[in-house]
Amino acid sequence: MTLKKRISITISFIFSMLYAFSALIIFWSFSTFRREEFVDRLEEKAFNTTKLLLEVKEVDNTILKLIDQNSIHKLLNEKILIFDHQFKLIYSSLDDSTIGWNEQQLKELKTKKKIYRVKGAQEVVGLFYTHQEKDYYTLIAAEDIYGNSKLNFLKEVLLILFILGTALVWLSTYYFIRKLLFPLDLFQKQITTMSLGDELILMDERSQNDELTLLTKAFNQMMRRIQHSYNAQREFTSNASHELRTPISRLILQLDNVLPQVHQPEITKKYLQNMSNDLNQLSELISSLLILARLNTASLPNDWQPERIDELVFDAFDTLKSNFPEFSMHFNLQDTPDLPLEYPAIKPLLDIVFINLFRNAYLYSPDRKVHVQMNKTPGHFLEVIIENQGQDPLGMTEDALFKPFVRGQNAANINGSGLGLHIVKRILDYHQVHIHYSFSNGNHTFTLNFTQHKNH
């Protein structure tokens, strides 16, 4: 999950929780206020009715019922019951509503002086009243339809506002966070497209004195240090290669001039020949290390062109053939239309790939022969299979085979640096070409899949 989404979700979640908590407080407060107000109205009505019945002698049950029936403050489904000290009903209002009661509830009322219960839509209030040293019990029940309708309306309004508010906050928060962090997105895109090279590319530093500007300045400072180290490494590599290759080339040239002389003893010729082989191997090692250094520092040519892979194969074979006349190749193209032979590549690098693979085939095969097969994959891409006979590398895994300075047990008597296949792997990775190695029935097989065309 991206930083923008995490910040947006966190802020929106906190707001939603605060809004929900506030809505619950508002709903609970209004509900409590409605209940207390309605209970006060019931108590006032019960008290007045009881007082009229007991204290005003001119008012009897019939008159009281008429007063109660015509009262402008009459509540919905209102019912009043008054009991004397013997729990005998002495007054009941004129309506069809009922109040469930028993003697035990009246005794409880005497103890608590006041009770409140809810039975369905009815709200019941009981009051204990003493008059002339006699106990009286009043039960009153009614429905607060208007208060409950207002409470339900408030609940619906709060719920709708919560849904709309939450959606609005989530969308607006994501929009503003995305807008605020947009410079960070540009920063990330510029970083991903940067690479080391001859020209130092720095990030644009904004005028605002915020965290992103400080990060940009720190990044530019780091890039200057990296560029300085890169230039120092490249300069050292160039100077070291020149200083090492020049004397080695001179020694190889001098040995090539001395070896043809026939008057040299056999022991001396053999010694000089071994020395020449060691110097050639050292020269190849230096060349391989230089190629790896260029791959590691991205100091590579940038002339990407569509190249025909079959022509690169034949060019590599001709190069090996000039050094090893006994080397031979069996080449076969799949008989299929539209065989994708072209691939965007840097020609000098792919030349190294096929030369190293063919050199391996020559050194490790007893018949000095390589088989090359080019096929069209089901995905309409090119597949190149390079196969040669040889001994089993004995437990050498594919990952280990492409590591630097790693050689199989079948290479014990063969000169080499252990860098050839590693260089092949690095160059093919740079070209987005997948290579796979397998050994079966005495054959080494390298399969190259040119599946992804890199745009340059």
XYZ file of C-alpha atoms in Angstrom:
456
model
C 0.000 0.000 0.000
C 1.342 3.417 -0.983
C 2.030 6.223 1.467
C -0.791 8.340 -0.008
C -3.343 5.590 0.591
C -2.097 4.910 4.132
C -2.312 8.600 5.091
C -5.725 9.010 3.441
C -7.151 5.911 5.092
C -5.741 6.858 8.508
C -7.093 10.425 8.453
C -10.462 9.337 7.053
C -10.771 6.530 9.570
C -10.020 8.858 12.488
C -12.559 11.394 11.214
C -15.185 8.677 10.721
C -14.674 7.410 14.257
C -14.888 10.945 15.725
C -17.999 11.704 13.689
C -19.628 8.411 14.682
C -18.797 9.059 18.334
C -20.230 12.587 18.106
C -23.390 11.306 16.408
C -23.863 8.709 19.136
C -23.429 11.367 21.845
C -25.991 13.603 20.132
C -28.478 10.754 19.709
C -28.004 9.552 23.301
C -28.383 13.108 24.675
C -31.580 13.760 22.738
C -32.991 10.347 23.685
C -32.290 11.031 27.369
C -33.788 14.509 27.150
C -36.968 13.173 25.455
C -37.427 10.472 28.101
C -36.890 12.859 31.011
C -39.238 15.447 29.520
C -41.951 12.867 28.893
C -41.563 11.380 32.372
C -41.939 14.884 33.845
C -45.173 15.337 31.912
C -46.478 11.956 33.139
C -45.549 12.752 36.741
C -47.225 16.165 36.540
C -50.409 14.628 35.108
C -50.460 11.845 37.721
C -49.811 14.270 40.581
C -52.545 16.710 39.501
C -55.092 13.940 38.976
C -54.370 12.385 42.361
C -54.469 15.758 44.094
C -57.833 16.649 42.561
C -59.285 13.311 43.563
C -58.089 13.365 47.169
C -58.025 17.023 48.166
C -60.910 18.653 46.300
C -64.142 17.424 47.855
C -66.339 18.787 45.086
C -64.603 16.536 42.547
C -65.734 12.948 42.376
C -64.779 10.173 39.988
C -67.316 11.160 37.351
C -66.295 14.806 37.263
C -62.594 13.876 37.325
C -63.068 11.559 34.378
C -64.799 14.314 32.434
C -61.984 16.724 33.259
C -59.387 14.178 32.264
C -61.207 13.316 29.026
C -61.491 16.954 27.904
C -58.033 18.052 28.980
C -56.064 19.829 26.204
C -52.889 18.209 27.579
C -54.193 14.660 27.191
C -51.487 12.274 25.979
C -51.813 9.546 23.367
C -53.299 6.316 24.756
C -53.165 7.791 28.225
C -54.289 5.632 31.167
C -54.346 6.550 34.866
C -54.963 4.175 37.783
C -55.146 5.248 41.446
C -55.080 2.743 44.345
C -55.701 3.269 48.035
C -53.677 1.906 50.941
C -55.405 -1.473 50.615
C -54.304 -1.723 46.957
C -57.943 -1.212 45.908
C -58.547 0.614 42.636
C -60.344 3.846 43.442
C -59.976 5.623 40.077
C -59.520 4.610 36.438
C -59.517 7.038 33.492
C -61.964 6.714 30.573
C -60.093 5.047 27.700
C -59.440 1.651 26.191
C -55.792 1.436 27.194
C -54.680 -0.913 29.905
C -51.830 -1.029 32.390
C -50.581 -4.364 33.567
C -50.134 -4.328 37.351
C -50.134 -6.557 40.418
C -49.910 -6.133 44.162
C -46.210 -6.919 44.208
C -45.509 -3.970 41.898
C -47.448 -1.639 44.175
C -45.448 -2.830 47.188
C -42.280 -2.184 45.192
C -43.595 1.311 44.422
C -44.047 2.000 48.121
C -40.433 1.078 48.717
C -38.912 2.994 45.778
C -41.454 5.909 45.831
C -41.141 6.130 42.051
C -40.796 3.642 39.199
C -40.345 3.914 35.420
C -40.814 1.113 32.909
C -41.247 0.720 29.161
C -43.723 -1.868 27.860
C -43.746 -1.905 24.086
C -44.763 1.538 22.898
C -46.050 2.463 26.355
C -44.016 4.246 28.992
C -45.280 3.648 32.551
C -44.590 5.855 35.560
C -45.610 4.919 39.119
C -45.810 7.426 42.006
C -46.286 6.897 45.753
C -48.439 9.581 47.431
C -49.389 10.083 51.133
C -52.534 11.965 52.075
C -53.917 12.269 55.604
C -51.554 9.508 56.748
C -52.911 7.134 54.125
C -50.953 5.643 51.251
C -52.027 6.043 47.627
C -50.517 4.592 44.500
C -50.800 6.178 41.056
C -49.904 4.459 37.793
C -49.918 6.427 34.565
C -49.054 5.196 31.080
C -48.940 6.871 27.651
C -47.161 6.832 24.296
C -44.780 9.617 23.313
C -45.389 9.267 19.585
C -44.207 12.763 18.767
C -41.012 12.526 20.775
C -40.178 9.114 19.346
C -40.876 10.286 15.788
C -38.470 13.188 16.329
C -35.914 10.752 17.754
C -36.250 8.452 14.731
C -35.938 11.421 12.387
C -32.782 12.524 14.197
C -31.383 9.001 13.883
C -32.010 8.955 10.123
C -30.469 12.394 9.664
C -27.363 11.459 11.651
C -26.978 8.211 9.707
C -27.311 9.941 6.321
C -24.896 12.680 7.366
C -22.440 10.050 8.602
C -22.513 8.193 5.267
C -22.271 11.353 3.157
C -19.701 12.975 5.428
C -17.539 9.875 5.528
C -17.622 9.511 1.735
C -16.861 13.202 1.252
C -13.993 13.129 3.750
C -12.494 9.977 2.245
C -12.582 11.401 -1.292
C -11.408 14.887 -0.343
C -8.661 13.540 1.902
C -7.324 11.293 -0.850
C -7.484 14.185 -3.340
C -5.630 16.662 -1.124
C -3.057 14.102 0.040
C -2.428 13.139 -3.570
C -2.047 16.802 -4.487
C 0.295 17.506 -1.568
C 2.474 14.466 -2.328
C 2.511 15.008 -6.094
C 6.067 16.482 -5.915
C 7.115 13.241 -4.220
C 5.753 11.276 -7.184
C 7.787 13.430 -9.555
C 10.805 12.905 -7.329
C 10.321 9.126 -7.508
C 9.898 9.142 -11.300
C 13.056 11.208 -11.771
C 15.022 8.877 -9.512
C 13.915 5.740 -11.381
C 14.990 7.223 -14.726
C 18.410 8.372 -13.514
C 21.598 6.444 -14.196
C 25.303 7.017 -13.812
C 27.035 8.414 -16.838
C 29.338 11.095 -18.123
C 26.870 13.859 -17.249
C 25.765 14.431 -13.679
C 21.977 14.872 -13.513
C 20.634 16.539 -10.371
C 17.089 16.957 -9.089
C 15.369 20.326 -9.297
C 15.447 22.005 -5.894
C 12.265 23.889 -5.014
C 12.174 27.278 -3.314
C 9.976 26.051 -0.446
C 11.782 25.146 2.733
C 9.896 21.908 3.378
C 10.865 18.276 3.961
C 10.774 17.430 0.241
C 13.226 20.229 -0.560
C 15.564 18.992 2.181
C 15.272 15.464 0.783
C 16.071 16.741 -2.726
C 19.150 18.580 -1.478
C 20.360 15.507 0.409
C 19.777 13.346 -2.669
C 21.707 15.748 -4.916
C 24.569 15.753 -2.446
C 24.586 11.958 -2.460
C 24.535 11.927 -6.285
C 27.592 14.212 -6.384
C 29.463 11.817 -4.096
C 28.404 8.789 -6.137
C 29.375 10.530 -9.381
C 32.767 11.394 -7.908
C 33.314 7.771 -6.846
C 32.083 6.549 -10.224
C 34.470 8.822 -12.116
C 37.349 7.748 -9.875
C 36.515 4.067 -10.426
C 36.186 4.511 -14.183
C 39.461 6.416 -14.356
C 41.216 3.755 -12.302
C 39.757 0.982 -14.479
C 40.883 2.708 -17.654
C 44.387 3.419 -16.349
C 44.792 -0.035 -14.808
C 43.663 -1.766 -17.986
C 46.106 0.233 -20.065
C 48.991 -0.316 -17.662
C 48.299 -4.058 -17.436
C 47.456 -4.873 -21.029
C 50.359 -2.991 -22.610
C 53.223 -5.005 -20.994
C 51.291 -8.264 -21.380
C 50.788 -7.568 -25.096
C 54.474 -6.878 -25.462
C 55.385 -10.120 -23.708
C 52.976 -12.115 -25.885
C 54.427 -10.493 -29.025
C 57.983 -11.236 -27.956
C 57.110 -14.861 -27.161
C 55.388 -15.234 -30.545
C 58.580 -14.024 -32.182
C 60.845 -16.341 -30.147
C 58.796 -19.559 -30.445
C 59.221 -20.071 -34.246
C 62.986 -20.114 -33.902
C 64.033 -23.724 -34.541
C 67.352 -23.636 -32.724
C 65.603 -23.471 -29.312
C 65.770 -26.666 -27.190
C 62.481 -28.534 -26.762
C 62.392 -27.897 -23.035
C 62.800 -24.165 -23.628
C 60.095 -24.171 -26.344
C 57.688 -25.985 -24.059
C 58.416 -23.568 -21.252
C 57.934 -20.572 -23.539
C 54.721 -22.077 -24.930
C 53.296 -22.530 -21.426
C 54.299 -18.969 -20.618
C 52.535 -17.740 -23.766
C 49.366 -19.655 -22.817
C 49.418 -18.184 -19.310
C 49.858 -14.669 -20.676
C 46.986 -15.146 -23.123
C 44.798 -16.405 -20.290
C 45.818 -13.411 -18.170
C 44.994 -11.082 -21.060
C 41.568 -12.676 -21.409
C 41.021 -12.360 -17.670
C 41.847 -8.640 -17.760
C 39.495 -8.169 -20.714
C 36.716 -10.008 -18.847
C 37.239 -7.912 -15.738
C 37.077 -4.737 -17.825
C 33.790 -5.852 -19.356
C 32.378 -6.609 -15.898
C 33.540 -3.205 -14.669
C 31.732 -1.527 -17.561
C 28.590 -3.548 -16.849
C 28.691 -2.685 -13.146
C 29.202 1.040 -13.758
C 26.764 1.240 -16.692
C 29.618 2.599 -18.845
C 28.276 0.884 -21.940
C 27.656 1.979 -25.504
C 24.139 3.215 -26.069
C 23.805 2.455 -29.776
C 20.750 0.199 -29.657
C 19.852 -1.054 -33.118
C 17.717 -3.902 -34.486
C 20.204 -6.728 -35.073
C 19.721 -10.046 -36.864
C 20.567 -12.750 -34.355
C 21.521 -15.283 -37.063
C 24.146 -12.875 -38.430
C 25.569 -12.364 -34.934
C 25.852 -16.153 -34.586
C 27.809 -16.476 -37.830
C 30.053 -13.504 -36.964
C 30.912 -15.129 -33.621
C 31.570 -18.453 -35.322
C 33.917 -16.814 -37.867
C 35.824 -15.162 -35.021
C 36.305 -18.489 -33.214
C 37.089 -20.268 -36.476
C 40.011 -17.945 -37.167
C 41.579 -18.849 -33.805
C 40.505 -22.499 -33.730
C 40.441 -23.901 -37.300
C 39.129 -27.307 -36.150
C 35.985 -25.710 -34.658
C 32.763 -26.504 -36.581
C 29.096 -25.541 -36.284
C 25.853 -27.201 -37.314
C 23.259 -24.450 -37.837
C 19.525 -24.996 -38.342
C 16.583 -22.604 -38.742
C 13.031 -23.674 -38.048
C 11.062 -23.816 -41.271
C 8.329 -21.390 -40.274
C 7.129 -18.078 -41.682
C 7.809 -14.801 -39.905
C 10.671 -16.119 -37.764
C 11.552 -13.089 -35.571
C 15.293 -12.901 -36.211
C 15.692 -9.185 -35.369
C 16.065 -7.945 -31.814
C 17.023 -4.500 -30.418
C 20.553 -4.907 -29.088
C 24.022 -3.462 -28.701
C 25.989 -5.464 -31.258
C 29.436 -5.504 -29.540
C 27.865 -6.898 -26.364
C 25.893 -9.678 -28.074
C 29.040 -10.546 -30.015
C 30.712 -11.218 -26.666
C 27.773 -13.431 -25.627
C 27.953 -15.759 -28.621
C 31.778 -15.768 -28.689
C 31.905 -16.851 -25.029
C 29.258 -19.539 -25.541
C 31.029 -20.880 -28.653
C 34.384 -20.819 -26.878
C 32.876 -22.898 -24.085
C 31.468 -25.324 -26.654
C 34.899 -25.651 -28.300
C 36.812 -26.119 -25.033
C 34.420 -28.587 -23.383
C 33.279 -30.716 -26.350
C 35.421 -33.677 -27.455
C 34.405 -33.268 -31.129
C 34.977 -29.476 -31.162
C 31.505 -28.958 -32.576
C 28.498 -26.826 -31.631
C 24.855 -27.207 -32.693
C 22.738 -24.054 -33.048
C 18.956 -24.237 -33.489
C 16.662 -21.208 -33.943
C 12.937 -21.645 -33.303
C 9.787 -19.575 -33.062
C 8.131 -19.857 -29.640
C 4.325 -20.064 -29.167
C 4.442 -16.420 -28.091
C 5.973 -15.480 -31.494
C 9.410 -14.781 -30.036
C 12.829 -16.103 -30.969
C 14.446 -19.039 -29.179
C 18.131 -19.875 -29.731
C 19.411 -23.283 -28.559
C 23.191 -23.792 -28.344
C 24.208 -27.393 -27.691
C 27.508 -29.283 -27.485
C 28.754 -32.586 -26.137
C 30.785 -32.785 -22.945
C 31.206 -34.203 -19.487
C 28.721 -33.810 -16.669
C 29.576 -30.782 -14.443
C 28.656 -33.072 -11.494
C 26.118 -31.305 -9.339
C 26.716 -27.812 -10.664
C 23.422 -25.913 -10.388
C 22.288 -23.373 -12.951
C 22.602 -20.484 -10.489
C 26.121 -21.479 -9.501
C 27.135 -21.916 -13.156
C 26.585 -18.220 -13.881
C 28.412 -16.945 -10.791
C 31.857 -15.365 -11.229
C 34.979 -17.515 -10.757
C 32.906 -20.702 -10.417
C 33.957 -23.685 -12.538
C 32.677 -27.236 -12.681
C 34.699 -30.371 -12.024
C 34.789 -31.027 -15.770
C 36.984 -27.878 -16.164
C 39.899 -29.165 -14.105
C 42.229 -29.563 -17.111
C 40.886 -26.659 -19.171
C 42.276 -23.134 -18.967
C 39.737 -20.461 -18.103
C 38.917 -17.618 -15.748
C 35.414 -18.639 -14.659
C 34.023 -15.300 -15.831
C 32.774 -16.153 -19.324
C 29.286 -17.385 -18.413
C 28.898 -14.709 -15.760
C 29.550 -12.048 -18.402
C 27.076 -13.793 -20.718
C 24.419 -13.709 -18.000
C 25.000 -10.032 -17.193
C 24.850 -8.935 -20.840
C 21.698 -10.958 -21.530
C 20.040 -9.548 -18.414
C 20.901 -6.083 -19.688
C 19.139 -6.978 -22.959
C 16.191 -8.596 -21.123
C 17.005 -11.987 -22.620
C 16.466 -15.077 -20.475
C 19.096 -17.846 -20.544
C 18.583 -21.385 -19.255
C 21.158 -24.178 -18.888
C 20.594 -27.939 -18.755
C 22.663 -31.122 -19.091
C 21.168 -34.336 -20.438
C 22.512 -37.432 -22.188
C 26.029 -36.038 -22.403
C 24.936 -32.724 -23.954
C 25.274 -29.200 -22.570
C 22.342 -27.029 -23.662
C 21.988 -23.251 -23.382
C 18.576 -21.855 -24.315
C 18.224 -18.120 -25.013
C 14.715 -16.615 -25.112
C 14.476 -13.230 -26.816
C 11.041 -12.477 -25.439
C 11.014 -8.839 -24.344
C 11.889 -6.067 -26.734
C 13.425 -3.189 -24.846
C 12.562 0.261 -26.140
C 15.435 2.664 -26.534
